[in-house]
Amino acid sequence: MNNQDQFSRHTRLPYFGPEGQKKIEQARVFIVGAGGLGSPAATYLAAAGVGTLGLADNDTVEPSNLPRQILHSPATVGELKTESAEKRLRQLHPDLKLDIYSERLKADNIAGIIRKYDLVIDGSDNFGTKFLLNDACVMNNIPLIHAGVLRYTGQIMTIIPSNPPDRRAGSQLAISNPQWASACYRCIFPEPPPANSVPTCQEAGILNTVAGIIGLVQATEAVKIIIGAGKPLVNKLLIFDALEMNFRTIEIQRNKNCPVCSKNAVIKKLTDCDSASLECR
C-alpha cells in the first residue's frame, strides 16, 4: 500500500501535513494496559502510522473483557493480552515496530522501559501502577497521558514534566512551549486511596463506550503532542459523563508542595504501592 495514499487525510490537515506524518512515523509511544483504554488508544495510534509502540500487560483475555477491549476477540480468550493485541495491531500496521512486555511494571523495571519512548499512555487498572507511572515519568521527564474510567464516567489529564522532553536525549518530540509544564497526578492526589475504598470494575460496572471514548481522547492527545499542534490537556482535568453526555474541564494548578514534582519534593526514589484499590479500564 502506498503510504502517501494511506495517510492522505492526515497530510491535508492544517498543522499536520507531510511533516506531521513523518513525526508520527518516528514516534515511540508506550501504552500501559491492553484493556478498555489501551485497546482503542493502541488501535488508532497504530492505524495512524506510529512507528514504534510499546505495550505492557500481564493479564490474559477473559470473556468479560470483550465488550470494551476491542483488540481482542472470542478466538483469543485465554491468551496473553499482549499476544492477542499483537495480532490485531500488525494487521493494521504491518511495518509497526511493536515491543511487547508481558510483565507487571514495578519500581525496579519501569524506568528502564519508559526511557525508550517519547511519551506514555496510562491505560492501567490499578492505583499502584498509576502512581508509579506518574512518579517515573516526572523523574524521567517523559510526558504522561493519564486516564481512568468507572461506570458511566471517565477522566483524563496530560502531564508534561517541567523539563521539556525535547531536551531528553533521543526524544523525537519538539515540545518548545514552557507553559506546557504541568501539574502531575500527585498534585491532585498526593497519595493512593485506602485499599478497597474505590469499587472495582467487576463490582461497579463500566459502559464499554466510555472506555472507548476516553481511550481515543488519549490517542488524540498523543498525536497532538507528537506533531506539536493545538493545546494538550495540561493543568486541566477533563471529565466525561455519559449519562449527561457532558464534557467538563476543571482547571488545576501545580502544587508547590507536591511530593514528587515540586522543588520541595520528598519522593525521589521509585517505590511500589501496596494499594489494592482498582480503577476500570
XYZ file of C-alpha atoms in Angstrom:
281
model
C 0.000 0.000 0.000
C 1.220 3.495 -0.862
C 1.817 5.384 2.394
C 1.048 8.652 0.640
C -2.449 7.390 -0.143
C -2.929 5.706 3.217
C -2.315 8.851 5.254
C -3.567 11.437 2.764
C -6.365 12.627 5.064
C -3.753 13.432 7.685
C -1.305 15.179 5.400
C -4.042 17.507 4.146
C -4.788 18.738 7.661
C -3.623 22.161 8.858
C -0.782 21.841 11.412
C -0.180 18.295 10.158
C 0.965 17.902 6.563
C 3.705 15.506 5.396
C 5.988 16.795 8.170
C 3.474 15.790 10.821
C 3.080 12.331 9.363
C 6.847 11.898 9.376
C 6.876 12.791 13.083
C 4.158 10.192 13.667
C 6.228 7.560 11.873
C 9.271 8.394 14.005
C 7.371 8.498 17.298
C 7.791 5.968 20.102
C 4.743 5.548 22.333
C 4.467 3.286 25.356
C 0.977 2.095 26.330
C 0.403 0.577 29.748
C -2.518 -1.835 29.577
C -4.120 -3.636 26.636
C -7.619 -3.266 28.059
C -10.508 -0.858 27.664
C -8.329 2.256 27.425
C -5.223 0.764 25.866
C -7.178 -1.072 23.173
C -8.662 1.993 21.403
C -5.535 4.052 22.014
C -3.244 1.401 20.515
C -5.626 0.658 17.650
C -5.843 4.253 16.464
C -2.181 5.074 17.016
C -1.144 2.016 15.015
C -3.619 2.941 12.285
C -2.243 6.492 12.309
C 1.187 5.108 11.438
C 3.063 5.465 14.735
C 6.421 3.847 14.117
C 7.046 2.206 17.480
C 4.535 1.080 20.082
C 5.408 -0.481 23.398
C 2.584 -2.433 25.030
C 2.641 -3.734 28.590
C 0.088 -6.083 30.172
C 0.471 -9.289 32.150
C -3.187 -10.374 32.082
C -4.969 -12.892 29.873
C -8.102 -12.281 27.806
C -11.379 -13.124 29.551
C -14.906 -13.164 28.084
C -15.928 -10.168 30.231
C -13.172 -8.109 28.585
C -14.557 -8.370 25.075
C -17.270 -5.653 25.094
C -14.730 -2.875 25.662
C -11.292 -4.341 24.929
C -11.505 -4.191 21.156
C -8.018 -5.540 20.478
C -9.280 -8.970 21.500
C -11.865 -11.453 20.216
C -13.578 -14.667 21.330
C -10.860 -16.552 19.458
C -8.151 -15.112 21.744
C -9.830 -15.772 25.107
C -7.244 -17.358 27.394
C -4.269 -15.835 25.557
C -1.999 -13.187 26.991
C -3.454 -9.804 26.133
C -0.153 -8.698 24.660
C -0.104 -11.659 22.261
C -3.746 -11.128 21.308
C -3.149 -7.414 20.761
C -0.078 -8.026 18.645
C -2.087 -9.963 16.061
C -4.584 -7.155 15.593
C -2.072 -4.323 15.597
C 0.082 -5.974 12.935
C -2.972 -6.278 10.716
C -3.463 -2.526 10.972
C 0.189 -1.588 10.555
C 2.413 -4.370 9.161
C 5.532 -2.194 9.443
C 4.881 -1.345 13.093
C 7.779 -1.907 15.478
C 5.972 -3.463 18.416
C 7.643 -4.014 21.767
C 5.741 -6.434 23.995
C 6.063 -6.511 27.784
C 4.051 -9.373 29.283
C 5.127 -8.453 32.765
C 3.986 -6.285 35.637
C 5.560 -2.865 35.832
C 7.438 -2.344 39.076
C 9.743 0.187 40.632
C 12.812 -1.807 39.602
C 11.975 -2.114 35.897
C 9.772 0.806 34.874
C 12.401 3.499 34.389
C 14.495 1.342 32.075
C 11.416 0.654 29.951
C 9.882 4.118 29.636
C 13.196 5.775 28.768
C 12.956 4.069 25.381
C 9.833 6.072 24.486
C 8.785 9.649 23.778
C 5.565 9.546 25.752
C 3.480 7.205 27.887
C -0.258 6.432 27.835
C -1.734 5.191 31.100
C -4.349 2.512 30.484
C -3.636 0.719 33.753
C -6.311 -0.730 36.022
C -4.931 -0.017 39.488
C -3.857 2.954 41.546
C -0.490 1.460 42.379
C 0.534 1.465 38.710
C -0.934 4.916 38.123
C 1.117 6.464 40.926
C 4.216 4.559 39.855
C 3.796 5.754 36.252
C 3.348 9.353 37.353
C 6.431 9.308 39.537
C 8.578 7.552 36.932
C 7.527 9.887 34.129
C 8.091 13.011 36.230
C 11.517 11.807 37.334
C 12.496 10.936 33.761
C 10.923 13.962 32.024
C 8.556 11.940 29.876
C 5.014 13.139 29.015
C 2.243 11.009 30.512
C -1.386 10.880 29.417
C -3.375 9.675 32.415
C -6.944 8.363 32.292
C -9.398 6.344 34.326
C -12.987 5.168 33.808
C -15.740 3.809 36.030
C -19.450 3.160 35.427
C -20.596 5.974 33.084
C -17.731 8.392 33.649
C -14.128 8.932 32.680
C -11.339 11.391 33.338
C -8.162 12.340 31.540
C -5.237 14.700 32.031
C -1.922 15.206 30.289
C 1.206 15.579 32.385
C 4.256 17.234 30.873
C 7.203 17.447 33.262
C 8.963 20.741 33.869
C 11.996 19.739 31.830
C 10.790 19.766 28.184
C 11.178 16.302 26.645
C 12.878 17.692 23.538
C 15.898 18.150 25.808
C 15.909 14.467 26.711
C 18.478 12.527 24.724
C 16.952 10.563 21.878
C 13.462 12.039 22.040
C 11.787 12.790 18.706
C 9.413 15.326 20.263
C 9.762 19.057 19.843
C 7.836 20.462 22.798
C 9.066 24.030 22.980
C 6.286 25.793 24.913
C 7.458 26.142 28.533
C 3.876 26.862 29.603
C 3.091 23.205 28.921
C 4.985 22.181 32.069
C 2.089 20.943 34.130
C 0.673 19.653 37.348
C 1.229 15.958 37.871
C -1.118 13.269 39.195
C 0.199 13.696 42.731
C -0.523 17.431 42.623
C -4.204 16.424 42.739
C -3.984 13.073 44.528
C -0.899 13.095 46.806
C -1.411 9.517 47.989
C -3.247 6.404 46.745
C -6.684 5.854 48.277
C -7.116 3.275 51.029
C -7.449 -0.301 49.832
C -10.997 -1.236 48.788
C -12.245 2.357 49.094
C -12.992 2.590 45.365
C -15.196 -0.081 43.740
C -13.664 -2.249 41.064
C -14.923 -2.621 37.525
C -16.299 -6.018 38.463
C -18.216 -4.503 41.379
C -19.434 -1.242 39.862
C -19.509 -1.947 36.136
C -18.340 0.067 33.150
C -20.124 1.129 29.970
C -17.970 -0.115 27.121
C -18.288 3.043 25.033
C -16.989 5.200 27.894
C -13.681 3.331 27.821
C -13.589 3.747 24.042
C -14.213 7.491 24.173
C -11.592 8.158 26.835
C -9.033 5.886 25.159
C -9.494 7.800 21.916
C -9.036 11.119 23.708
C -5.739 9.725 24.990
C -4.701 8.800 21.448
C -5.686 12.278 20.230
C -3.609 13.917 22.939
C -0.659 11.742 21.926
C -0.938 12.754 18.264
C -1.195 16.449 19.178
C 1.918 16.239 21.334
C 3.852 14.329 18.676
C 3.107 16.803 15.862
C 3.096 19.880 18.106
C -0.455 21.001 17.264
C -3.035 22.633 19.497
C -3.051 22.628 23.283
C -2.784 19.446 25.317
C -4.796 18.884 28.486
C -2.090 20.285 30.731
C -3.201 21.774 34.031
C -6.675 20.525 33.199
C -8.729 17.520 34.202
C -11.285 16.574 31.551
C -14.279 14.713 32.975
C -16.788 12.879 30.792
C -20.290 11.918 31.961
C -22.023 9.609 29.502
C -25.435 9.839 31.193
C -25.493 13.616 30.769
C -23.413 13.435 27.570
C -21.284 16.157 29.006
C -17.618 17.043 28.954
C -16.380 19.492 31.561
C -12.895 20.723 32.270
C -11.532 21.517 35.708
C -8.554 23.852 35.858
C -5.795 22.541 38.099
C -2.511 24.008 39.288
C 0.847 22.633 40.206
C 1.127 22.035 43.919
C 4.140 23.937 45.219
C 4.471 21.220 47.843
C 3.827 18.264 45.533
C 5.737 15.283 46.925
C 7.193 14.394 43.522
C 7.254 17.342 41.055
C 7.862 20.396 43.254
C 11.079 21.992 44.418
C 10.172 20.589 47.817
C 9.773 17.024 46.543
C 10.226 14.326 49.150
C 9.714 11.385 46.767
C 12.988 10.962 44.943
C 13.052 7.199 44.599
C 10.523 4.915 42.929
C 8.687 2.504 45.189
C 5.893 0.017 44.620
C 2.485 0.846 46.060
C 0.597 -1.719 48.111
C -2.851 -0.243 47.409
C -5.308 -2.930 46.287
C -7.880 -0.429 45.004
C -8.688 -0.752 41.328
C -9.966 1.534 38.638
C -11.629 0.219 35.499
C -10.085 0.289 32.089
